[in-house]
Every structure is written in structure tokens, then in C-alpha cells.
Amino acid sequence: MADNRKYYYLKLKESYFDDDSIILLESMQDGILYSYILLKLYLKSLKHDGKLQLDEHIPYNAQMIATITRQQVGTIERALQIYEKLGLVEILEDSTVYMSNIELFIGKSSTEGERKRRARNGNIKQKQLGGQMSTPILDICPPEIEREKEIEIEIERELEKGHHTQFYGKYQNISLTDEELEQLKQELPSLFESYIEKLSEYMASTGKTYNSHVATIRRWAKEDVSKNTKGSQRANKGEVRNYDYKGNNSL
């Protein structure tokens, strides 16, 4: 029986990655990762016309998005904040995440239509090669699944080219590349772990986010050194005895 169900797929123009918002996104700390997540969210929103929803009534929250994209909740929360600032997503009144400009990327087809199209293309190619094709070999994989696989492969290759980022701290919300972690180990050999935990707890309790976790840790460490230095100077000044005397006062 013919499968006439509708399938949705993502149509990306060749200039997609040349858009200003995407260039700015990828220039940020962990920008390639955020770009990868964005494409996944576009794909997940297709069947609901750009809305990230489990069904018609239940919108995805940050925890649910983290689960379906296989990322940390903190990463998703930061990504959504960045997307909103860049105009890539819109948070609706009911907290539903809407993927902006999704109408430019949505394609629709059916498996039946895809089979016929591929059969035609296969026969044309076979004739061009001068061969015979008695029974066309058909791939009935829905096009949106194909595109998602292609995107994942492409972005994973890009991630492999860059620095490998991992998450640290009690709440797994501190993102550091392997290189950044090694730098902290060298700069703060006995303190880097305590600073990571301190930042992890502070972000989890306050909800604050930072563009660069390694830069924040370095700034905190410098501030602590400055405070300790000033405290030592004050203490030393307090310990200096006054040997001055007036008149007949003896030492």
C-alpha cells in the first residue's frame, strides 16, 4: 500500500552559514556547538510549524530540549538566551520556543512522492551511463531523517576540528576546552578545582551565565590575589612600631 503520509524536511540555502546572525553565533565561545544545536532545534520544530512542542498542547522546556538534543541543561539555557538576543528564536507568551524564520526552511513531501522522484532520477542516471536498470533500488528513508543525519555528520566534523569541550563542576555547568583546563592547571595548580566548584555553585544558585568560564575563573583568581595582597599590606603596616619620641620620653 502506498505511503502518502506527509514528511517535513529542512531546506537550507547555500548562504545559510553566511548570515550575520550565524556568523556572530559561531564566533562566540562554544559557538560551533550552539550552531549545531540550533539546526537540531529547527529540525525538531518542523512538524509544529516552528514551535518546539512535544504535541499540540505541551511545549518543550529547557530540560526536555536538553534531553532530545543530548546536551546539558545549562548549555541549552545559555544557547536559548543567545538565540533570543540574535533574533533566532522567540519566546511566546506560553513559554513556547518559536524558531524565527522557520517558514523559509520548511519543505514538505511524501514517501510515495520521494520513491517516484528517486526512481525517475535513478533511471535517468542509468541511461546516462549506458546501462540497463531492470529494478530500481529505492531508499524510502524519509527526507527529513536523511537531512538530519547529514547535518549531524557535518557539524560533528566541525566540532572535531575545533577544541573538545567538556562540562565540569558539581552541577556540570562549567564548559572548558581541554586546552583551557590545562591552562588553569598550570596557572592555578592547587586552586583550579576549587574555583571550578565555586563558579559551578554560584551559577546554579543565581541563574547567572558567562560567555567564558575560563575568563571568569581567571578574573576571580586575580581579584582574590589583589585582596590578599592589600590585606597583607595593611597587616604589615599595623605591625610597624613607632620609634619616634618627643622631649624626655625615652625608648
PDB file of C-alpha atoms in Angstrom:
ATOM      1  CA  MET A   1       0.000   0.000   0.000  1.00  0.00           C
ATOM      2  CA  ALA A   2       1.336   3.406  -0.921  1.00  0.00           C
ATOM      3  CA  ASP A   3       2.546   5.574   1.930  1.00  0.00           C
ATOM      4  CA  ASN A   4       1.079   9.028   1.350  1.00  0.00           C
ATOM      5  CA  ARG A   5       1.908  10.474   4.742  1.00  0.00           C
ATOM      6  CA  LYS A   6       3.448  13.928   4.764  1.00  0.00           C
ATOM      7  CA  TYR A   7       7.027  14.400   5.859  1.00  0.00           C
ATOM      8  CA  TYR A   8       8.841  17.641   6.612  1.00  0.00           C
ATOM      9  CA  TYR A   9      12.465  18.431   5.930  1.00  0.00           C
ATOM     10  CA  LEU A  10      14.848  21.332   6.338  1.00  0.00           C
ATOM     11  CA  LYS A  11      15.783  23.338   3.248  1.00  0.00           C
ATOM     12  CA  LEU A  12      18.981  25.310   3.744  1.00  0.00           C
ATOM     13  CA  LYS A  13      20.299  27.755   1.202  1.00  0.00           C
ATOM     14  CA  GLU A  14      23.955  27.701   0.302  1.00  0.00           C
ATOM     15  CA  SER A  15      24.331  31.075   2.033  1.00  0.00           C
ATOM     16  CA  TYR A  16      22.796  29.890   5.335  1.00  0.00           C
ATOM     17  CA  PHE A  17      26.102  29.955   7.230  1.00  0.00           C
ATOM     18  CA  ASP A  18      26.961  33.365   5.753  1.00  0.00           C
ATOM     19  CA  ASP A  19      24.045  35.051   7.548  1.00  0.00           C
ATOM     20  CA  ASP A  20      25.230  37.688  10.040  1.00  0.00           C
ATOM     21  CA  SER A  21      23.436  36.062  12.970  1.00  0.00           C
ATOM     22  CA  ILE A  22      25.035  32.669  12.279  1.00  0.00           C
ATOM     23  CA  ILE A  23      28.490  34.218  11.850  1.00  0.00           C
ATOM     24  CA  LEU A  24      28.098  36.048  15.191  1.00  0.00           C
ATOM     25  CA  LEU A  25      26.817  32.877  16.843  1.00  0.00           C
ATOM     26  CA  GLU A  26      29.736  30.755  15.681  1.00  0.00           C
ATOM     27  CA  SER A  27      32.261  33.418  16.721  1.00  0.00           C
ATOM     28  CA  MET A  28      31.232  33.047  20.388  1.00  0.00           C
ATOM     29  CA  GLN A  29      32.660  30.714  22.982  1.00  0.00           C
ATOM     30  CA  ASP A  30      31.276  27.246  22.063  1.00  0.00           C
ATOM     31  CA  GLY A  31      29.661  28.877  19.013  1.00  0.00           C
ATOM     32  CA  ILE A  32      30.034  25.810  16.777  1.00  0.00           C
ATOM     33  CA  LEU A  33      28.189  23.758  19.393  1.00  0.00           C
ATOM     34  CA  TYR A  34      25.390  26.350  19.579  1.00  0.00           C
ATOM     35  CA  SER A  35      25.136  26.325  15.769  1.00  0.00           C
ATOM     36  CA  TYR A  36      24.840  22.535  15.854  1.00  0.00           C
ATOM     37  CA  ILE A  37      22.090  22.684  18.496  1.00  0.00           C
ATOM     38  CA  LEU A  38      20.235  25.367  16.500  1.00  0.00           C
ATOM     39  CA  LEU A  39      19.991  23.113  13.459  1.00  0.00           C
ATOM     40  CA  LYS A  40      18.668  20.296  15.627  1.00  0.00           C
ATOM     41  CA  LEU A  41      16.008  22.619  17.027  1.00  0.00           C
ATOM     42  CA  TYR A  42      14.966  23.675  13.527  1.00  0.00           C
ATOM     43  CA  LEU A  43      14.510  20.015  12.647  1.00  0.00           C
ATOM     44  CA  LYS A  44      12.576  19.249  15.835  1.00  0.00           C
ATOM     45  CA  SER A  45      10.210  22.173  15.227  1.00  0.00           C
ATOM     46  CA  LEU A  46       9.281  21.380  11.610  1.00  0.00           C
ATOM     47  CA  LYS A  47       6.128  19.353  12.223  1.00  0.00           C
ATOM     48  CA  HIS A  48       4.725  22.047  14.518  1.00  0.00           C
ATOM     49  CA  ASP A  49       5.385  24.949  12.136  1.00  0.00           C
ATOM     50  CA  GLY A  50       8.399  26.230  14.023  1.00  0.00           C
ATOM     51  CA  LYS A  51       7.220  25.639  17.598  1.00  0.00           C
ATOM     52  CA  LEU A  52       9.226  23.363  19.865  1.00  0.00           C
ATOM     53  CA  GLN A  53       6.429  21.155  21.187  1.00  0.00           C
ATOM     54  CA  LEU A  54       6.005  17.562  22.273  1.00  0.00           C
ATOM     55  CA  ASP A  55       2.441  17.673  20.930  1.00  0.00           C
ATOM     56  CA  GLU A  56      -0.211  20.286  20.252  1.00  0.00           C
ATOM     57  CA  HIS A  57      -0.505  21.180  23.932  1.00  0.00           C
ATOM     58  CA  ILE A  58       2.871  20.570  25.608  1.00  0.00           C
ATOM     59  CA  PRO A  59       5.797  22.904  24.770  1.00  0.00           C
ATOM     60  CA  TYR A  60       9.350  21.757  25.321  1.00  0.00           C
ATOM     61  CA  ASN A  61      11.125  23.305  28.328  1.00  0.00           C
ATOM     62  CA  ALA A  62      14.911  23.572  28.714  1.00  0.00           C
ATOM     63  CA  GLN A  63      15.184  20.162  30.397  1.00  0.00           C
ATOM     64  CA  MET A  64      13.207  18.469  27.616  1.00  0.00           C
ATOM     65  CA  ILE A  65      15.244  20.232  24.924  1.00  0.00           C
ATOM     66  CA  ALA A  66      18.441  19.110  26.653  1.00  0.00           C
ATOM     67  CA  THR A  67      17.186  15.529  26.562  1.00  0.00           C
ATOM     68  CA  ILE A  68      16.192  15.458  22.887  1.00  0.00           C
ATOM     69  CA  THR A  69      19.399  17.205  21.791  1.00  0.00           C
ATOM     70  CA  ARG A  70      21.576  15.135  24.154  1.00  0.00           C
ATOM     71  CA  GLN A  71      23.125  18.225  25.762  1.00  0.00           C
ATOM     72  CA  GLN A  72      23.474  19.615  29.291  1.00  0.00           C
ATOM     73  CA  VAL A  73      20.609  21.765  30.633  1.00  0.00           C
ATOM     74  CA  GLY A  74      22.997  24.651  31.322  1.00  0.00           C
ATOM     75  CA  THR A  75      24.204  24.556  27.726  1.00  0.00           C
ATOM     76  CA  ILE A  76      20.622  24.705  26.418  1.00  0.00           C
ATOM     77  CA  GLU A  77      19.693  27.584  28.735  1.00  0.00           C
ATOM     78  CA  ARG A  78      22.698  29.601  27.568  1.00  0.00           C
ATOM     79  CA  ALA A  79      22.002  28.724  23.939  1.00  0.00           C
ATOM     80  CA  LEU A  80      18.371  29.851  24.142  1.00  0.00           C
ATOM     81  CA  GLN A  81      19.402  33.168  25.684  1.00  0.00           C
ATOM     82  CA  ILE A  82      21.892  33.750  22.874  1.00  0.00           C
ATOM     83  CA  TYR A  83      19.420  32.676  20.173  1.00  0.00           C
ATOM     84  CA  GLU A  84      16.822  35.114  21.527  1.00  0.00           C
ATOM     85  CA  LYS A  85      19.289  38.012  21.564  1.00  0.00           C
ATOM     86  CA  LEU A  86      20.285  37.268  17.963  1.00  0.00           C
ATOM     87  CA  GLY A  87      16.652  37.009  16.865  1.00  0.00           C
ATOM     88  CA  LEU A  88      16.951  33.322  16.003  1.00  0.00           C
ATOM     89  CA  VAL A  89      14.167  32.278  18.380  1.00  0.00           C
ATOM     90  CA  GLU A  90      11.192  33.945  20.007  1.00  0.00           C
ATOM     91  CA  ILE A  91       9.741  33.011  23.399  1.00  0.00           C
ATOM     92  CA  LEU A  92       5.956  33.123  23.147  1.00  0.00           C
ATOM     93  CA  GLU A  93       3.573  34.102  25.949  1.00  0.00           C
ATOM     94  CA  ASP A  94       3.005  30.477  26.963  1.00  0.00           C
ATOM     95  CA  SER A  95       6.825  29.947  27.126  1.00  0.00           C
ATOM     96  CA  THR A  96       6.853  28.026  23.843  1.00  0.00           C
ATOM     97  CA  VAL A  97      10.082  28.446  21.912  1.00  0.00           C
ATOM     98  CA  TYR A  98       9.377  29.529  18.324  1.00  0.00           C
ATOM     99  CA  MET A  99      12.107  29.217  15.707  1.00  0.00           C
ATOM    100  CA  SER A 100      12.203  32.518  13.828  1.00  0.00           C
ATOM    101  CA  ASN A 101      12.059  32.477  10.013  1.00  0.00           C
ATOM    102  CA  ILE A 102      11.244  28.767  10.052  1.00  0.00           C
ATOM    103  CA  GLU A 103       8.891  29.273   7.098  1.00  0.00           C
ATOM    104  CA  LEU A 104      11.961  29.902   4.941  1.00  0.00           C
ATOM    105  CA  PHE A 105      13.367  26.462   5.730  1.00  0.00           C
ATOM    106  CA  ILE A 106      10.362  24.107   5.683  1.00  0.00           C
ATOM    107  CA  GLY A 107       9.981  21.586   2.870  1.00  0.00           C
ATOM    108  CA  LYS A 108       7.221  19.007   2.549  1.00  0.00           C
ATOM    109  CA  SER A 109       6.967  15.695   0.718  1.00  0.00           C
ATOM    110  CA  SER A 110       5.636  12.168   1.000  1.00  0.00           C
ATOM    111  CA  THR A 111       7.418   8.836   0.822  1.00  0.00           C
ATOM    112  CA  GLU A 112       5.395   7.960  -2.274  1.00  0.00           C
ATOM    113  CA  GLY A 113       6.489  11.137  -3.998  1.00  0.00           C
ATOM    114  CA  GLU A 114      10.074  10.524  -2.970  1.00  0.00           C
ATOM    115  CA  ARG A 115      10.029   6.991  -4.368  1.00  0.00           C
ATOM    116  CA  LYS A 116       8.736   8.168  -7.729  1.00  0.00           C
ATOM    117  CA  ARG A 117      11.223  11.026  -7.897  1.00  0.00           C
ATOM    118  CA  ARG A 118      14.168   8.774  -6.999  1.00  0.00           C
ATOM    119  CA  ALA A 119      13.060   6.141  -9.454  1.00  0.00           C
ATOM    120  CA  ARG A 120      12.998   8.734 -12.226  1.00  0.00           C
ATOM    121  CA  ASN A 121      16.410  10.089 -11.208  1.00  0.00           C
ATOM    122  CA  GLY A 122      17.841   6.578 -10.961  1.00  0.00           C
ATOM    123  CA  ASN A 123      16.635   5.623 -14.441  1.00  0.00           C
ATOM    124  CA  ILE A 124      17.986   8.850 -15.924  1.00  0.00           C
ATOM    125  CA  LYS A 125      21.412   8.294 -14.372  1.00  0.00           C
ATOM    126  CA  GLN A 126      21.457   4.672 -15.512  1.00  0.00           C
ATOM    127  CA  LYS A 127      20.658   5.687 -19.106  1.00  0.00           C
ATOM    128  CA  GLN A 128      23.342   8.355 -18.994  1.00  0.00           C
ATOM    129  CA  LEU A 129      25.852   5.654 -18.022  1.00  0.00           C
ATOM    130  CA  GLY A 130      24.633   3.471 -20.888  1.00  0.00           C
ATOM    131  CA  GLY A 131      23.418   0.637 -18.687  1.00  0.00           C
ATOM    132  CA  GLN A 132      20.106  -1.080 -18.070  1.00  0.00           C
ATOM    133  CA  MET A 133      18.142  -0.838 -14.863  1.00  0.00           C
ATOM    134  CA  SER A 134      15.535  -3.556 -14.587  1.00  0.00           C
ATOM    135  CA  THR A 135      14.529  -2.926 -10.975  1.00  0.00           C
ATOM    136  CA  PRO A 136      15.251   0.445  -9.407  1.00  0.00           C
ATOM    137  CA  ILE A 137      16.740   0.321  -5.921  1.00  0.00           C
ATOM    138  CA  LEU A 138      14.676   2.636  -3.770  1.00  0.00           C
ATOM    139  CA  ASP A 139      15.636   4.218  -0.493  1.00  0.00           C
ATOM    140  CA  ILE A 140      12.426   5.010   1.375  1.00  0.00           C
ATOM    141  CA  CYS A 141      14.113   6.815   4.228  1.00  0.00           C
ATOM    142  CA  PRO A 142      12.055   9.990   4.836  1.00  0.00           C
ATOM    143  CA  PRO A 143      13.946  13.080   3.586  1.00  0.00           C
ATOM    144  CA  GLU A 144      13.894  14.890   6.915  1.00  0.00           C
ATOM    145  CA  ILE A 145      15.707  11.962   8.544  1.00  0.00           C
ATOM    146  CA  GLU A 146      18.303  11.996   5.789  1.00  0.00           C
ATOM    147  CA  ARG A 147      18.872  15.714   6.210  1.00  0.00           C
ATOM    148  CA  GLU A 148      19.176  15.398   9.991  1.00  0.00           C
ATOM    149  CA  LYS A 149      21.833  12.713   9.585  1.00  0.00           C
ATOM    150  CA  GLU A 150      23.728  14.829   7.058  1.00  0.00           C
ATOM    151  CA  ILE A 151      23.654  17.856   9.339  1.00  0.00           C
ATOM    152  CA  GLU A 152      24.821  15.846  12.347  1.00  0.00           C
ATOM    153  CA  ILE A 153      27.729  14.420  10.374  1.00  0.00           C
ATOM    154  CA  GLU A 154      28.753  17.831   9.021  1.00  0.00           C
ATOM    155  CA  ILE A 155      28.613  19.599  12.370  1.00  0.00           C
ATOM    156  CA  GLU A 156      30.320  16.759  14.229  1.00  0.00           C
ATOM    157  CA  ARG A 157      33.190  17.076  11.755  1.00  0.00           C
ATOM    158  CA  GLU A 158      33.378  20.782  12.513  1.00  0.00           C
ATOM    159  CA  LEU A 159      33.396  20.083  16.245  1.00  0.00           C
ATOM    160  CA  GLU A 160      36.192  17.572  15.823  1.00  0.00           C
ATOM    161  CA  LYS A 161      38.267  20.232  14.066  1.00  0.00           C
ATOM    162  CA  GLY A 162      37.879  22.615  16.995  1.00  0.00           C
ATOM    163  CA  HIS A 163      38.623  22.192  20.672  1.00  0.00           C
ATOM    164  CA  HIS A 164      36.904  19.428  22.574  1.00  0.00           C
ATOM    165  CA  THR A 165      34.635  20.984  25.215  1.00  0.00           C
ATOM    166  CA  GLN A 166      33.620  19.169  28.400  1.00  0.00           C
ATOM    167  CA  PHE A 167      31.490  20.130  31.379  1.00  0.00           C
ATOM    168  CA  TYR A 168      32.787  20.304  34.941  1.00  0.00           C
ATOM    169  CA  GLY A 169      31.665  21.216  38.443  1.00  0.00           C
ATOM    170  CA  LYS A 170      29.115  19.718  40.784  1.00  0.00           C
ATOM    171  CA  TYR A 171      26.278  20.909  38.545  1.00  0.00           C
ATOM    172  CA  GLN A 172      28.024  20.085  35.256  1.00  0.00           C
ATOM    173  CA  ASN A 173      27.539  23.656  34.041  1.00  0.00           C
ATOM    174  CA  ILE A 174      31.161  24.811  33.607  1.00  0.00           C
ATOM    175  CA  SER A 175      32.275  24.392  29.988  1.00  0.00           C
ATOM    176  CA  LEU A 176      36.010  24.228  29.359  1.00  0.00           C
ATOM    177  CA  THR A 177      38.009  23.017  26.414  1.00  0.00           C
ATOM    178  CA  ASP A 178      40.830  20.582  27.075  1.00  0.00           C
ATOM    179  CA  GLU A 179      43.287  23.387  26.345  1.00  0.00           C
ATOM    180  CA  GLU A 180      41.585  25.782  28.787  1.00  0.00           C
ATOM    181  CA  LEU A 181      41.590  23.168  31.547  1.00  0.00           C
ATOM    182  CA  GLU A 182      45.311  22.535  31.057  1.00  0.00           C
ATOM    183  CA  GLN A 183      45.972  26.277  31.237  1.00  0.00           C
ATOM    184  CA  LEU A 184      44.076  26.538  34.523  1.00  0.00           C
ATOM    185  CA  LYS A 185      46.020  23.592  35.928  1.00  0.00           C
ATOM    186  CA  GLN A 186      49.264  25.391  35.124  1.00  0.00           C
ATOM    187  CA  GLU A 187      48.110  28.823  36.320  1.00  0.00           C
ATOM    188  CA  LEU A 188      46.294  27.634  39.463  1.00  0.00           C
ATOM    189  CA  PRO A 189      47.726  24.181  40.211  1.00  0.00           C
ATOM    190  CA  SER A 190      46.275  23.875  43.713  1.00  0.00           C
ATOM    191  CA  LEU A 191      43.215  26.065  43.276  1.00  0.00           C
ATOM    192  CA  PHE A 192      41.690  25.421  39.845  1.00  0.00           C
ATOM    193  CA  GLU A 193      39.336  22.703  41.114  1.00  0.00           C
ATOM    194  CA  SER A 194      38.017  24.862  43.957  1.00  0.00           C
ATOM    195  CA  TYR A 195      37.390  27.759  41.551  1.00  0.00           C
ATOM    196  CA  ILE A 196      35.522  25.466  39.169  1.00  0.00           C
ATOM    197  CA  GLU A 197      33.306  24.253  42.009  1.00  0.00           C
ATOM    198  CA  LYS A 198      32.810  27.793  43.295  1.00  0.00           C
ATOM    199  CA  LEU A 199      31.694  29.034  39.866  1.00  0.00           C
ATOM    200  CA  SER A 200      29.503  25.974  39.314  1.00  0.00           C
ATOM    201  CA  GLU A 201      27.655  26.504  42.600  1.00  0.00           C
ATOM    202  CA  TYR A 202      27.342  30.262  42.041  1.00  0.00           C
ATOM    203  CA  MET A 203      25.833  29.852  38.568  1.00  0.00           C
ATOM    204  CA  ALA A 204      23.431  27.144  39.721  1.00  0.00           C
ATOM    205  CA  SER A 205      22.217  29.178  42.709  1.00  0.00           C
ATOM    206  CA  THR A 206      21.899  32.564  40.961  1.00  0.00           C
ATOM    207  CA  GLY A 207      21.000  31.543  37.412  1.00  0.00           C
ATOM    208  CA  LYS A 208      23.763  33.750  36.029  1.00  0.00           C
ATOM    209  CA  THR A 209      25.647  32.782  32.888  1.00  0.00           C
ATOM    210  CA  TYR A 210      29.015  33.855  31.494  1.00  0.00           C
ATOM    211  CA  ASN A 211      30.331  33.998  27.944  1.00  0.00           C
ATOM    212  CA  SER A 212      33.654  32.479  29.023  1.00  0.00           C
ATOM    213  CA  HIS A 213      34.021  30.344  32.122  1.00  0.00           C
ATOM    214  CA  VAL A 214      37.814  30.230  31.948  1.00  0.00           C
ATOM    215  CA  ALA A 215      37.948  34.045  31.805  1.00  0.00           C
ATOM    216  CA  THR A 216      35.625  34.301  34.814  1.00  0.00           C
ATOM    217  CA  ILE A 217      37.786  31.930  36.868  1.00  0.00           C
ATOM    218  CA  ARG A 218      40.920  33.896  35.971  1.00  0.00           C
ATOM    219  CA  ARG A 219      39.226  37.165  36.942  1.00  0.00           C
ATOM    220  CA  TRP A 220      38.091  35.744  40.291  1.00  0.00           C
ATOM    221  CA  ALA A 221      41.591  34.436  40.977  1.00  0.00           C
ATOM    222  CA  LYS A 222      43.172  37.824  40.207  1.00  0.00           C
ATOM    223  CA  GLU A 223      40.658  39.588  42.435  1.00  0.00           C
ATOM    224  CA  ASP A 224      41.434  37.206  45.297  1.00  0.00           C
ATOM    225  CA  VAL A 225      45.176  37.759  44.870  1.00  0.00           C
ATOM    226  CA  SER A 226      44.629  41.526  44.892  1.00  0.00           C
ATOM    227  CA  LYS A 227      42.514  41.313  48.063  1.00  0.00           C
ATOM    228  CA  ASN A 228      45.089  39.126  49.797  1.00  0.00           C
ATOM    229  CA  THR A 229      47.915  41.464  48.795  1.00  0.00           C
ATOM    230  CA  LYS A 230      46.103  44.522  50.123  1.00  0.00           C
ATOM    231  CA  GLY A 231      45.248  42.667  53.330  1.00  0.00           C
ATOM    232  CA  SER A 232      48.875  41.715  53.850  1.00  0.00           C
ATOM    233  CA  GLN A 233      49.999  45.278  53.274  1.00  0.00           C
ATOM    234  CA  ARG A 234      47.539  46.566  55.849  1.00  0.00           C
ATOM    235  CA  ALA A 235      48.616  43.910  58.331  1.00  0.00           C
ATOM    236  CA  ASN A 236      52.275  44.770  57.828  1.00  0.00           C
ATOM    237  CA  LYS A 237      51.583  48.442  58.372  1.00  0.00           C
ATOM    238  CA  GLY A 238      49.836  47.601  61.629  1.00  0.00           C
ATOM    239  CA  GLU A 239      52.832  45.643  62.875  1.00  0.00           C
ATOM    240  CA  VAL A 240      55.352  48.504  62.399  1.00  0.00           C
ATOM    241  CA  ARG A 241      56.212  50.038  65.771  1.00  0.00           C
ATOM    242  CA  ASN A 242      56.587  53.766  66.159  1.00  0.00           C
ATOM    243  CA  TYR A 243      60.079  54.559  67.471  1.00  0.00           C
ATOM    244  CA  ASP A 244      59.681  58.323  67.333  1.00  0.00           C
ATOM    245  CA  TYR A 245      59.755  60.155  70.666  1.00  0.00           C
ATOM    246  CA  LYS A 246      59.410  63.686  71.855  1.00  0.00           C
ATOM    247  CA  GLY A 247      61.007  65.592  74.656  1.00  0.00           C
ATOM    248  CA  ASN A 248      62.251  63.490  77.516  1.00  0.00           C
ATOM    249  CA  ASN A 249      60.319  60.395  76.538  1.00  0.00           C
ATOM    250  CA  SER A 250      62.719  57.505  76.256  1.00  0.00           C
ATOM    251  CA  LEU A 251      62.585  54.486  74.022  1.00  0.00           C
TER     252      LEU A 251
END
